[in-house]
Amino acid sequence: MTAITETEPAGFVEKAPLERYVPPAKPSLVGLSRAQLAEALGALGVPEGTRKMRVQQLWHWIYVRGVTSFDVMSSVSKDLRAALDAHHTLARPEVVAEQISVDGTRKWLLRLPGETAGERPHEVECVYIPDTDRATLCVSSQVGCTLNCTFCHTGTQRLVRNLTPGEIVGQVMVARDRLGDWHEKQPLNADGTARRLVTNIVMMGMGEPLYNFENVRDALNIVADGEGISLSKRRITLSTSGVVPEIARTGDEIGCMLAISLHAVTDELRNELVPLNRKYPIAELLKACRDYPGVSNARRITFEYVMLKGVNDSLADAKALVRMLKGIPAKINLIPFNPWPGSRYECSDWEQIEKFSEVVFNAGYASPVRTPRGRDILAACGQLKSATEKLSARERMALRAMAMTE
Ligand code: SAH
Ligand code: SF4
């Protein structure tokens, strides 16, 4: 059921979580900060003087080697390994299905525990999108979403709960597990660094990351840690529908790249497409972007704009878009709308997307159109929805056919 927060402006609907996260009896060490790991070691009787060194060892085994069992931690004493094994695991979210698209995109359906042990578990999706010069992992931050954008499939789902840092980092670990992308297994680049199969991360899966700020922050700081997974923050992009009060903190406390789901050039239309706009209108959102810590021509903000036929795709819209972003170091991503069964919009015609794109390009923005990926497995933007509300085989076939005929 959808909970409506009474203090919100009229007509604005923000969902409250239905559940809390309840840790299992034997919690995983994945997703703990160094301080939390030291605390866990303290609870096992490891003397304070050696904890820091032990944390370094664990960090290396977990985030550089990607091990899934304490047994193989040869630098850790046998006794400590046994104690760790008795009280903890190195579990990541359980993979319940893997789908591989005709274009190489992979989607993993991950199972997460529900609030009550033994009752219905939850599912989120994580998508891997290989490209010529990069391979991007699209990571989820919530089961469902707090918000309810009208063009987004996830938005139609209830918000079940926020993901924990371990469940967010765990998605990156799962991708590396499934792709065989741990340190020692990859061939080396000319400069001696390992060639990675996951080079970029986008927080663009299920959920609104800035409604789960602390957990997303802690997870991304682990992913970027130079002694672990070590992904540069320039290669991590957080996409938000515009939670203005958290934008400055995103720059200060995470320091990753920012993407804004803009999608409209007037408050009237944005109120309808992204109802959060009623709370934080366009002018406030753009001000937060201008003030984003670290923004520069070398670190531009990406503005996402979904192309909806007859709704936001006129050339007047394109010109207004370019005008309104003047003075902000920006990139523009025009996203062809990915339809889903029951959606009330259609994707703009390709001809119209090209014309719109030309206006944007002529204003100095490079390659503004992103080709949709993984449509046949419902892995494209805004199509993520957990299998609990799965599509029928016929709906999937229809989508697959659509992807093939493009
Ligand atoms: N909640 C965050 C991140 C997840 S959505 C946000 O809204 O930014 C990731 C991107 O996919 C957003 O830009 C979102 O607007 C876009 N999107 C959602 N539904 C879509 C759809 N059906 N077709 C194309 N893009 C969509
Ligand atoms: Fe949530 Fe983003 Fe979808 Fe809006 S577009 S409903 S914020 S996931």
CSV table of C-alpha atoms and ligand atoms in Angstrom, one decimal:
chain,number,residue,atom,x,y,z
A,1,MET,CA,0.0,0.0,0.0
A,2,THR,CA,1.2,3.5,-0.7
A,3,ALA,CA,1.7,5.8,2.3
A,4,ILE,CA,1.1,9.5,1.7
A,5,THR,CA,3.1,11.8,3.9
A,6,GLU,CA,0.6,14.4,5.2
A,7,THR,CA,3.0,17.3,5.3
A,8,GLU,CA,3.7,17.1,1.6
A,9,PRO,CA,2.3,19.7,-0.8
A,10,ALA,CA,-1.1,18.8,-2.2
A,11,GLY,CA,-1.1,16.1,-4.8
A,12,PHE,CA,2.4,15.0,-4.1
A,13,VAL,CA,2.8,11.4,-3.2
A,14,GLU,CA,5.9,10.1,-1.5
A,15,LYS,CA,6.0,6.5,-0.4
A,16,ALA,CA,7.1,5.3,3.0
A,17,PRO,CA,9.1,2.1,3.3
A,18,LEU,CA,6.9,-0.9,4.2
A,19,GLU,CA,9.7,-2.8,5.9
A,20,ARG,CA,13.0,-2.4,7.8
A,21,TYR,CA,16.1,-4.4,7.2
A,22,VAL,CA,16.7,-7.1,9.8
A,23,PRO,CA,20.3,-8.5,9.7
A,24,PRO,CA,20.7,-12.2,9.6
A,25,ALA,CA,22.0,-14.1,12.6
A,26,LYS,CA,25.4,-14.5,10.8
A,27,PRO,CA,25.9,-11.1,9.1
A,28,SER,CA,28.1,-10.7,6.0
A,29,LEU,CA,31.2,-8.6,6.3
A,30,VAL,CA,30.6,-7.2,2.8
A,31,GLY,CA,29.7,-3.5,3.0
A,32,LEU,CA,31.2,-2.9,6.5
A,33,SER,CA,33.4,0.2,6.8
A,34,ARG,CA,37.0,-0.3,8.2
A,35,ALA,CA,35.8,1.0,11.5
A,36,GLN,CA,32.9,-1.5,11.6
A,37,LEU,CA,35.2,-4.3,10.6
A,38,ALA,CA,37.5,-3.4,13.5
A,39,GLU,CA,34.5,-3.4,15.8
A,40,ALA,CA,33.5,-6.9,14.5
A,41,LEU,CA,37.1,-8.1,15.1
A,42,GLY,CA,37.0,-6.6,18.6
A,43,ALA,CA,33.8,-8.6,19.4
A,44,LEU,CA,35.7,-11.7,18.4
A,45,GLY,CA,38.4,-10.9,20.9
A,46,VAL,CA,41.1,-9.6,18.5
A,47,PRO,CA,43.3,-7.3,20.6
A,48,GLU,CA,43.1,-3.6,19.8
A,49,GLY,CA,46.7,-3.3,18.8
A,50,THR,CA,46.4,-5.8,15.9
A,51,ARG,CA,42.9,-4.9,14.7
A,52,LYS,CA,44.1,-2.3,12.1
A,53,MET,CA,46.5,-4.8,10.5
A,54,ARG,CA,43.7,-7.5,10.5
A,55,VAL,CA,41.3,-5.0,8.9
A,56,GLN,CA,43.8,-4.4,6.1
A,57,GLN,CA,44.1,-8.1,5.5
A,58,LEU,CA,40.4,-8.7,5.4
A,59,TRP,CA,39.9,-5.7,3.2
A,60,HIS,CA,42.4,-7.1,0.7
A,61,TRP,CA,40.8,-10.6,0.7
A,62,ILE,CA,37.3,-9.2,0.4
A,63,TYR,CA,37.7,-6.4,-2.1
A,64,VAL,CA,40.8,-7.2,-4.1
A,65,ARG,CA,40.6,-11.0,-4.2
A,66,GLY,CA,36.9,-11.2,-4.0
A,67,VAL,CA,37.0,-14.4,-1.9
A,68,THR,CA,33.8,-16.0,-0.7
A,69,SER,CA,35.1,-18.1,2.1
A,70,PHE,CA,37.3,-17.4,5.1
A,71,ASP,CA,39.2,-20.7,4.5
A,72,VAL,CA,41.3,-19.3,1.7
A,73,MET,CA,42.6,-16.3,3.7
A,74,SER,CA,46.1,-17.7,4.1
A,75,SER,CA,47.5,-14.6,5.8
A,76,VAL,CA,44.9,-14.8,8.6
A,77,SER,CA,45.5,-17.2,11.5
A,78,LYS,CA,43.6,-20.4,11.5
A,79,ASP,CA,41.9,-19.5,14.8
A,80,LEU,CA,40.7,-16.2,13.6
A,81,ARG,CA,39.4,-17.7,10.4
A,82,ALA,CA,37.4,-20.2,12.4
A,83,ALA,CA,36.0,-17.4,14.7
A,84,LEU,CA,35.1,-15.3,11.7
A,85,ASP,CA,33.4,-18.3,10.1
A,86,ALA,CA,31.4,-19.0,13.2
A,87,HIS,CA,30.0,-15.5,13.4
A,88,HIS,CA,30.0,-14.0,9.9
A,89,THR,CA,29.8,-14.8,6.2
A,90,LEU,CA,31.1,-13.1,3.0
A,91,ALA,CA,27.8,-13.4,1.3
A,92,ARG,CA,26.6,-11.1,-1.5
A,93,PRO,CA,23.0,-11.0,-2.6
A,94,GLU,CA,21.9,-14.3,-4.0
A,95,VAL,CA,21.6,-14.5,-7.8
A,96,VAL,CA,18.3,-16.1,-8.8
A,97,ALA,CA,18.4,-15.5,-12.5
A,98,GLU,CA,20.8,-14.2,-15.2
A,99,GLN,CA,19.6,-13.0,-18.5
A,100,ILE,CA,21.9,-12.1,-21.4
A,101,SER,CA,20.6,-9.8,-24.1
A,102,VAL,CA,21.3,-10.1,-27.8
A,103,ASP,CA,23.5,-7.0,-27.4
A,104,GLY,CA,25.6,-8.5,-24.6
A,105,THR,CA,23.8,-6.7,-21.8
A,106,ARG,CA,23.3,-8.9,-18.7
A,107,LYS,CA,20.7,-8.6,-16.1
A,108,TRP,CA,20.9,-10.3,-12.7
A,109,LEU,CA,17.9,-10.8,-10.5
A,110,LEU,CA,19.1,-10.7,-6.9
A,111,ARG,CA,17.2,-12.0,-3.9
A,112,LEU,CA,17.3,-10.0,-0.7
A,113,PRO,CA,15.9,-11.1,2.7
A,114,GLY,CA,12.5,-9.8,3.8
A,115,GLU,CA,11.9,-8.4,7.3
A,116,THR,CA,10.5,-11.6,8.6
A,117,ALA,CA,12.7,-14.7,8.2
A,118,GLY,CA,11.1,-17.3,6.0
A,119,GLU,CA,8.6,-14.9,4.5
A,120,ARG,CA,8.6,-13.7,1.0
A,121,PRO,CA,12.1,-12.4,0.0
A,122,HIS,CA,12.6,-9.3,-2.2
A,123,GLU,CA,14.2,-8.9,-5.5
A,124,VAL,CA,16.2,-6.2,-7.2
A,125,GLU,CA,17.9,-6.1,-10.5
A,126,CYS,CA,21.4,-5.2,-11.5
A,127,VAL,CA,22.4,-4.6,-15.1
A,128,TYR,CA,25.8,-4.9,-16.9
A,129,ILE,CA,26.2,-3.0,-20.1
A,130,PRO,CA,29.4,-3.6,-22.0
A,131,ASP,CA,30.5,-1.1,-24.7
A,132,THR,CA,33.5,-0.7,-26.9
A,133,ASP,CA,35.6,1.5,-24.5
A,134,ARG,CA,33.8,0.8,-21.2
A,135,ALA,CA,31.5,-1.5,-19.3
A,136,THR,CA,29.0,0.0,-17.0
A,137,LEU,CA,27.2,-1.6,-14.1
A,138,CYS,CA,23.8,-0.2,-13.3
A,139,VAL,CA,23.2,-0.5,-9.6
A,140,SER,CA,19.9,-0.4,-7.5
A,141,SER,CA,19.5,1.6,-4.3
A,142,GLN,CA,16.0,0.6,-3.1
A,143,VAL,CA,13.5,-2.2,-3.4
A,144,GLY,CA,11.0,-0.3,-5.4
A,145,CYS,CA,11.2,3.5,-5.2
A,146,THR,CA,10.1,6.3,-2.9
A,147,LEU,CA,8.9,8.3,-5.8
A,148,ASN,CA,6.4,7.8,-8.6
A,149,CYS,CA,7.5,9.3,-11.9
A,150,THR,CA,4.7,8.6,-14.3
A,151,PHE,CA,7.0,7.3,-17.2
A,152,CYS,CA,8.9,4.9,-15.0
A,153,HIS,CA,8.1,1.3,-14.4
A,154,THR,CA,9.8,1.2,-11.0
A,155,GLY,CA,7.8,4.2,-9.9
A,156,THR,CA,4.6,2.1,-10.2
A,157,GLN,CA,6.0,-0.3,-7.6
A,158,ARG,CA,5.7,0.1,-3.8
A,159,LEU,CA,8.7,1.1,-1.9
A,160,VAL,CA,9.6,-2.0,0.1
A,161,ARG,CA,12.8,-0.8,1.8
A,162,ASN,CA,16.2,0.8,1.3
A,163,LEU,CA,19.2,-1.4,0.5
A,164,THR,CA,22.0,-1.7,3.0
A,165,PRO,CA,25.6,-0.7,2.1
A,166,GLY,CA,26.4,-4.4,1.9
A,167,GLU,CA,23.5,-5.0,-0.6
A,168,ILE,CA,24.7,-2.1,-2.8
A,169,VAL,CA,28.4,-3.0,-2.7
A,170,GLY,CA,27.2,-6.7,-3.1
A,171,GLN,CA,25.8,-5.9,-6.5
A,172,VAL,CA,29.3,-4.9,-7.7
A,173,MET,CA,30.7,-8.0,-6.1
A,174,VAL,CA,28.1,-10.2,-7.8
A,175,ALA,CA,29.0,-8.7,-11.2
A,176,ARG,CA,32.6,-9.3,-10.7
A,177,ASP,CA,31.9,-12.9,-9.5
A,178,ARG,CA,29.7,-13.7,-12.5
A,179,LEU,CA,32.1,-12.0,-15.0
A,180,GLY,CA,35.3,-13.5,-13.4
A,181,ASP,CA,36.5,-10.0,-12.9
A,182,TRP,CA,38.6,-10.3,-9.7
A,183,HIS,CA,42.1,-8.9,-9.7
A,184,GLU,CA,44.3,-11.9,-10.3
A,185,LYS,CA,42.2,-13.3,-13.1
A,186,GLN,CA,42.4,-10.5,-15.6
A,187,PRO,CA,45.0,-9.9,-18.2
A,188,LEU,CA,47.2,-6.8,-17.6
A,189,ASN,CA,47.1,-3.5,-19.5
A,190,ALA,CA,50.3,-2.2,-21.0
A,191,ASP,CA,51.0,-0.2,-17.8
A,192,GLY,CA,50.7,-3.3,-15.6
A,193,THR,CA,47.3,-2.5,-14.2
A,194,ALA,CA,44.6,-5.2,-14.4
A,195,ARG,CA,42.1,-4.9,-17.3
A,196,ARG,CA,38.7,-4.6,-15.7
A,197,LEU,CA,35.4,-5.8,-17.0
A,198,VAL,CA,33.4,-3.4,-14.9
A,199,THR,CA,34.8,0.1,-15.5
A,200,ASN,CA,32.0,2.4,-14.6
A,201,ILE,CA,29.1,2.4,-12.1
A,202,VAL,CA,25.8,4.3,-12.5
A,203,MET,CA,23.3,4.5,-9.6
A,204,MET,CA,20.5,4.2,-12.1
A,205,GLY,CA,18.8,1.0,-11.2
A,206,MET,CA,15.8,0.7,-9.0
A,207,GLY,CA,15.2,3.4,-6.5
A,208,GLU,CA,16.0,7.0,-5.7
A,209,PRO,CA,19.6,6.9,-4.3
A,210,LEU,CA,19.2,10.3,-2.5
A,211,TYR,CA,16.3,8.9,-0.4
A,212,ASN,CA,18.8,6.3,0.9
A,213,PHE,CA,21.7,8.7,1.2
A,214,GLU,CA,23.9,7.3,4.0
A,215,ASN,CA,23.8,3.7,2.7
A,216,VAL,CA,24.6,4.8,-0.8
A,217,ARG,CA,27.4,7.1,0.4
A,218,ASP,CA,29.0,4.4,2.5
A,219,ALA,CA,28.7,1.8,-0.3
A,220,LEU,CA,30.2,4.1,-3.0
A,221,ASN,CA,33.0,5.1,-0.7
A,222,ILE,CA,33.9,1.4,-0.3
A,223,VAL,CA,33.7,0.8,-4.1
A,224,ALA,CA,36.0,3.8,-4.6
A,225,ASP,CA,38.5,2.8,-1.9
A,226,GLY,CA,42.0,2.7,-3.4
A,227,GLU,CA,43.0,-0.4,-1.5
A,228,GLY,CA,40.0,-2.4,-2.6
A,229,ILE,CA,37.7,-2.3,-5.7
A,230,SER,CA,39.3,1.0,-6.4
A,231,LEU,CA,36.9,2.5,-9.0
A,232,SER,CA,37.6,6.2,-9.6
A,233,LYS,CA,34.8,8.5,-8.4
A,234,ARG,CA,34.9,10.0,-11.9
A,235,ARG,CA,33.7,6.7,-13.1
A,236,ILE,CA,30.8,6.6,-10.7
A,237,THR,CA,27.6,8.5,-11.5
A,238,LEU,CA,24.7,9.0,-9.2
A,239,SER,CA,21.4,9.8,-10.9
A,240,THR,CA,18.7,11.6,-9.0
A,241,SER,CA,15.3,12.8,-9.9
A,242,GLY,CA,16.1,16.0,-8.0
A,243,VAL,CA,16.3,15.6,-4.2
A,244,VAL,CA,17.7,19.1,-3.8
A,245,PRO,CA,18.6,19.1,-0.1
A,246,GLU,CA,20.9,16.1,-0.6
A,247,ILE,CA,22.7,17.3,-3.8
A,248,ALA,CA,25.4,19.4,-2.0
A,249,ARG,CA,26.1,16.5,0.4
A,250,THR,CA,26.5,14.1,-2.6
A,251,GLY,CA,29.4,16.3,-3.8
A,252,ASP,CA,30.9,16.8,-0.3
A,253,GLU,CA,30.5,13.3,1.1
A,254,ILE,CA,30.7,11.1,-2.0
A,255,GLY,CA,32.4,13.2,-4.6
A,256,CYS,CA,31.0,11.2,-7.6
A,257,MET,CA,29.6,12.5,-10.9
A,258,LEU,CA,26.0,13.7,-10.8
A,259,ALA,CA,23.2,13.1,-13.3
A,260,ILE,CA,19.8,14.8,-13.0
A,261,SER,CA,16.6,13.4,-14.4
A,262,LEU,CA,15.3,16.6,-15.8
A,263,HIS,CA,12.9,15.5,-18.6
A,264,ALA,CA,10.9,18.7,-18.8
A,265,VAL,CA,11.6,22.4,-19.3
A,266,THR,CA,8.6,23.8,-17.4
A,267,ASP,CA,7.4,23.2,-13.9
A,268,GLU,CA,4.0,22.4,-15.1
A,269,LEU,CA,5.1,19.4,-17.2
A,270,ARG,CA,7.8,18.3,-14.7
A,271,ASN,CA,5.2,18.3,-11.9
A,272,GLU,CA,3.4,15.7,-13.9
A,273,LEU,CA,6.4,13.6,-15.1
A,274,VAL,CA,8.4,13.8,-11.9
A,275,PRO,CA,6.0,14.6,-9.1
A,276,LEU,CA,8.9,15.4,-6.8
A,277,ASN,CA,9.2,18.6,-8.8
A,278,ARG,CA,6.2,20.0,-6.8
A,279,LYS,CA,8.5,19.9,-3.7
A,280,TYR,CA,11.7,21.0,-5.4
A,281,PRO,CA,10.9,22.9,-8.6
A,282,ILE,CA,13.3,23.4,-11.5
A,283,ALA,CA,14.8,26.7,-10.4
A,284,GLU,CA,15.9,25.2,-7.1
A,285,LEU,CA,17.2,22.1,-8.7
A,286,LEU,CA,19.3,24.1,-11.2
A,287,LYS,CA,20.7,26.3,-8.4
A,288,ALA,CA,21.8,23.1,-6.6
A,289,CYS,CA,23.5,22.0,-9.8
A,290,ARG,CA,25.3,25.3,-10.3
A,291,ASP,CA,26.6,25.0,-6.7
A,292,TYR,CA,27.4,21.3,-6.9
A,293,PRO,CA,30.8,20.8,-5.2
A,294,GLY,CA,33.5,20.1,-7.7
A,295,VAL,CA,31.5,20.9,-10.8
A,296,SER,CA,33.7,22.2,-13.7
A,297,ASN,CA,34.0,21.8,-17.4
A,298,ALA,CA,36.1,18.7,-16.7
A,299,ARG,CA,33.4,17.3,-14.3
A,300,ARG,CA,30.1,18.1,-15.9
A,301,ILE,CA,26.7,17.3,-14.7
A,302,THR,CA,24.6,15.0,-17.0
A,303,PHE,CA,21.1,16.1,-17.6
A,304,GLU,CA,18.9,13.2,-18.6
A,305,TYR,CA,15.9,13.9,-20.8
A,306,VAL,CA,13.6,11.0,-21.8
A,307,MET,CA,12.0,11.5,-25.2
A,308,LEU,CA,8.2,11.2,-24.9
A,309,LYS,CA,6.2,11.6,-28.1
A,310,GLY,CA,4.1,14.7,-28.2
A,311,VAL,CA,4.8,15.5,-24.6
A,312,ASN,CA,8.3,17.0,-24.2
A,313,ASP,CA,9.9,16.5,-27.6
A,314,SER,CA,9.2,19.7,-29.6
A,315,LEU,CA,12.0,21.8,-31.0
A,316,ALA,CA,10.8,24.7,-28.8
A,317,ASP,CA,11.5,22.3,-25.8
A,318,ALA,CA,14.9,21.6,-27.2
A,319,LYS,CA,15.7,25.3,-27.5
A,320,ALA,CA,14.4,26.0,-24.0
A,321,LEU,CA,16.5,23.1,-22.6
A,322,VAL,CA,19.7,24.5,-24.1
A,323,ARG,CA,18.8,28.0,-22.8
A,324,MET,CA,18.0,26.8,-19.3
A,325,LEU,CA,21.3,25.0,-18.9
A,326,LYS,CA,23.4,27.9,-20.0
A,327,GLY,CA,26.2,28.6,-17.5
A,328,ILE,CA,26.1,25.1,-16.0
A,329,PRO,CA,28.9,22.7,-17.0
A,330,ALA,CA,26.6,20.2,-18.5
A,331,LYS,CA,26.2,17.1,-20.7
A,332,ILE,CA,22.8,16.2,-22.1
A,333,ASN,CA,21.6,12.6,-22.5
A,334,LEU,CA,18.5,12.2,-24.6
A,335,ILE,CA,17.0,8.8,-23.6
A,336,PRO,CA,14.5,7.2,-26.0
A,337,PHE,CA,11.6,6.3,-23.8
A,338,ASN,CA,11.5,2.6,-23.0
A,339,PRO,CA,7.9,1.5,-23.0
A,340,TRP,CA,6.6,-1.0,-20.6
A,341,PRO,CA,3.3,-2.8,-20.5
A,342,GLY,CA,0.6,-0.4,-19.3
A,343,SER,CA,2.8,2.7,-19.8
A,344,ARG,CA,0.8,5.8,-20.8
A,345,TYR,CA,3.5,7.3,-23.1
A,346,GLU,CA,5.1,6.5,-26.4
A,347,CYS,CA,8.7,7.0,-27.4
A,348,SER,CA,9.2,10.0,-29.8
A,349,ASP,CA,9.7,9.1,-33.4
A,350,TRP,CA,13.3,8.6,-34.4
A,351,GLU,CA,13.1,11.5,-36.8
A,352,GLN,CA,11.9,13.8,-34.0
A,353,ILE,CA,14.7,12.6,-31.7
A,354,GLU,CA,17.2,13.4,-34.4
A,355,LYS,CA,15.9,16.9,-34.9
A,356,PHE,CA,15.8,17.5,-31.2
A,357,SER,CA,19.3,16.2,-30.9
A,358,GLU,CA,20.5,18.5,-33.7
A,359,VAL,CA,19.4,21.5,-31.8
A,360,VAL,CA,21.2,20.2,-28.7
A,361,PHE,CA,24.3,19.3,-30.7
A,362,ASN,CA,24.4,22.7,-32.4
A,363,ALA,CA,24.4,24.3,-29.0
A,364,GLY,CA,27.7,22.5,-28.3
A,365,TYR,CA,26.6,19.3,-26.6
A,366,ALA,CA,28.3,16.2,-27.9
A,367,SER,CA,26.4,13.0,-28.9
A,368,PRO,CA,23.3,13.6,-26.9
A,369,VAL,CA,21.4,10.4,-27.8
A,370,ARG,CA,22.1,7.2,-26.0
A,371,THR,CA,21.0,4.0,-27.8
A,372,PRO,CA,18.8,1.9,-25.5
A,373,ARG,CA,20.4,-1.3,-24.4
A,374,GLY,CA,19.0,-4.6,-23.3
A,375,ARG,CA,15.5,-3.8,-24.2
A,376,ASP,CA,14.7,-7.5,-25.0
A,377,ILE,CA,15.4,-8.5,-21.4
A,378,LEU,CA,13.7,-5.4,-19.9
A,379,ALA,CA,17.0,-4.1,-18.6
A,380,ALA,CA,16.8,-0.6,-20.1
A,381,CYS,CA,16.3,2.6,-18.0
A,382,GLY,CA,13.1,2.6,-16.1
A,383,GLN,CA,12.1,-0.9,-17.0
A,384,LEU,CA,13.4,-2.5,-13.9
A,385,LYS,CA,10.8,-4.1,-11.8
A,386,SER,CA,11.3,-7.1,-9.6
A,387,ALA,CA,10.1,-10.5,-10.7
A,388,THR,CA,7.4,-10.6,-8.0
A,389,GLU,CA,5.4,-8.5,-10.4
A,390,LYS,CA,6.7,-10.3,-13.5
A,391,LEU,CA,5.6,-9.8,-17.0
A,392,SER,CA,3.8,-12.6,-18.8
A,393,ALA,CA,5.8,-14.5,-21.3
A,394,ARG,CA,3.7,-12.8,-24.1
A,395,GLU,CA,4.7,-9.3,-22.9
A,396,ARG,CA,8.3,-10.3,-22.9
A,397,MET,CA,8.0,-11.7,-26.4
A,398,ALA,CA,6.4,-8.5,-27.6
A,399,LEU,CA,9.2,-6.4,-26.1
A,400,ARG,CA,11.8,-8.7,-27.6
A,401,ALA,CA,10.2,-8.4,-31.0
A,402,MET,CA,10.2,-4.6,-30.6
A,403,ALA,CA,14.0,-4.6,-29.8
A,404,MET,CA,14.7,-6.8,-32.9
A,405,THR,CA,12.8,-4.7,-35.3
A,406,GLU,CA,14.5,-1.4,-34.4
B,1,SAH,N1,15.8,7.4,-9.4
B,1,SAH,C1,16.9,7.9,-10.1
B,1,SAH,C2,17.8,6.8,-10.7
B,1,SAH,C3,17.1,5.6,-11.3
B,1,SAH,S1,16.2,5.9,-12.8
B,1,SAH,C4,16.5,8.9,-11.1
B,1,SAH,O1,15.3,9.0,-11.3
B,1,SAH,O2,17.3,9.6,-11.6
B,1,SAH,C5,17.5,6.1,-14.0
B,1,SAH,C6,17.1,6.9,-15.2
B,1,SAH,O3,16.2,6.2,-16.1
B,1,SAH,C7,16.5,8.2,-14.9
B,1,SAH,O4,17.0,9.3,-15.7
B,1,SAH,C8,15.0,8.0,-15.2
B,1,SAH,O5,14.4,9.2,-15.4
B,1,SAH,C9,15.1,7.1,-16.5
B,1,SAH,N2,13.9,6.4,-16.8
B,1,SAH,C10,13.0,6.0,-16.0
B,1,SAH,N3,12.0,5.3,-16.7
B,1,SAH,C11,12.4,5.4,-18.0
B,1,SAH,C12,11.8,4.8,-19.2
B,1,SAH,N4,10.7,4.1,-19.1
B,1,SAH,N5,12.4,5.1,-20.3
B,1,SAH,C13,13.6,5.7,-20.3
B,1,SAH,N6,14.2,6.2,-19.2
B,1,SAH,C14,13.6,6.1,-18.1
B,2,SF4,FE1,12.1,6.4,-8.9
B,2,SF4,FE2,13.9,7.3,-10.7
B,2,SF4,FE3,11.8,5.8,-11.4
B,2,SF4,FE4,11.4,8.3,-10.6
B,2,SF4,S1,12.6,7.7,-12.5
B,2,SF4,S2,10.2,6.5,-10.0
B,2,SF4,S3,12.9,8.5,-9.0
B,2,SF4,S4,13.5,5.2,-10.1
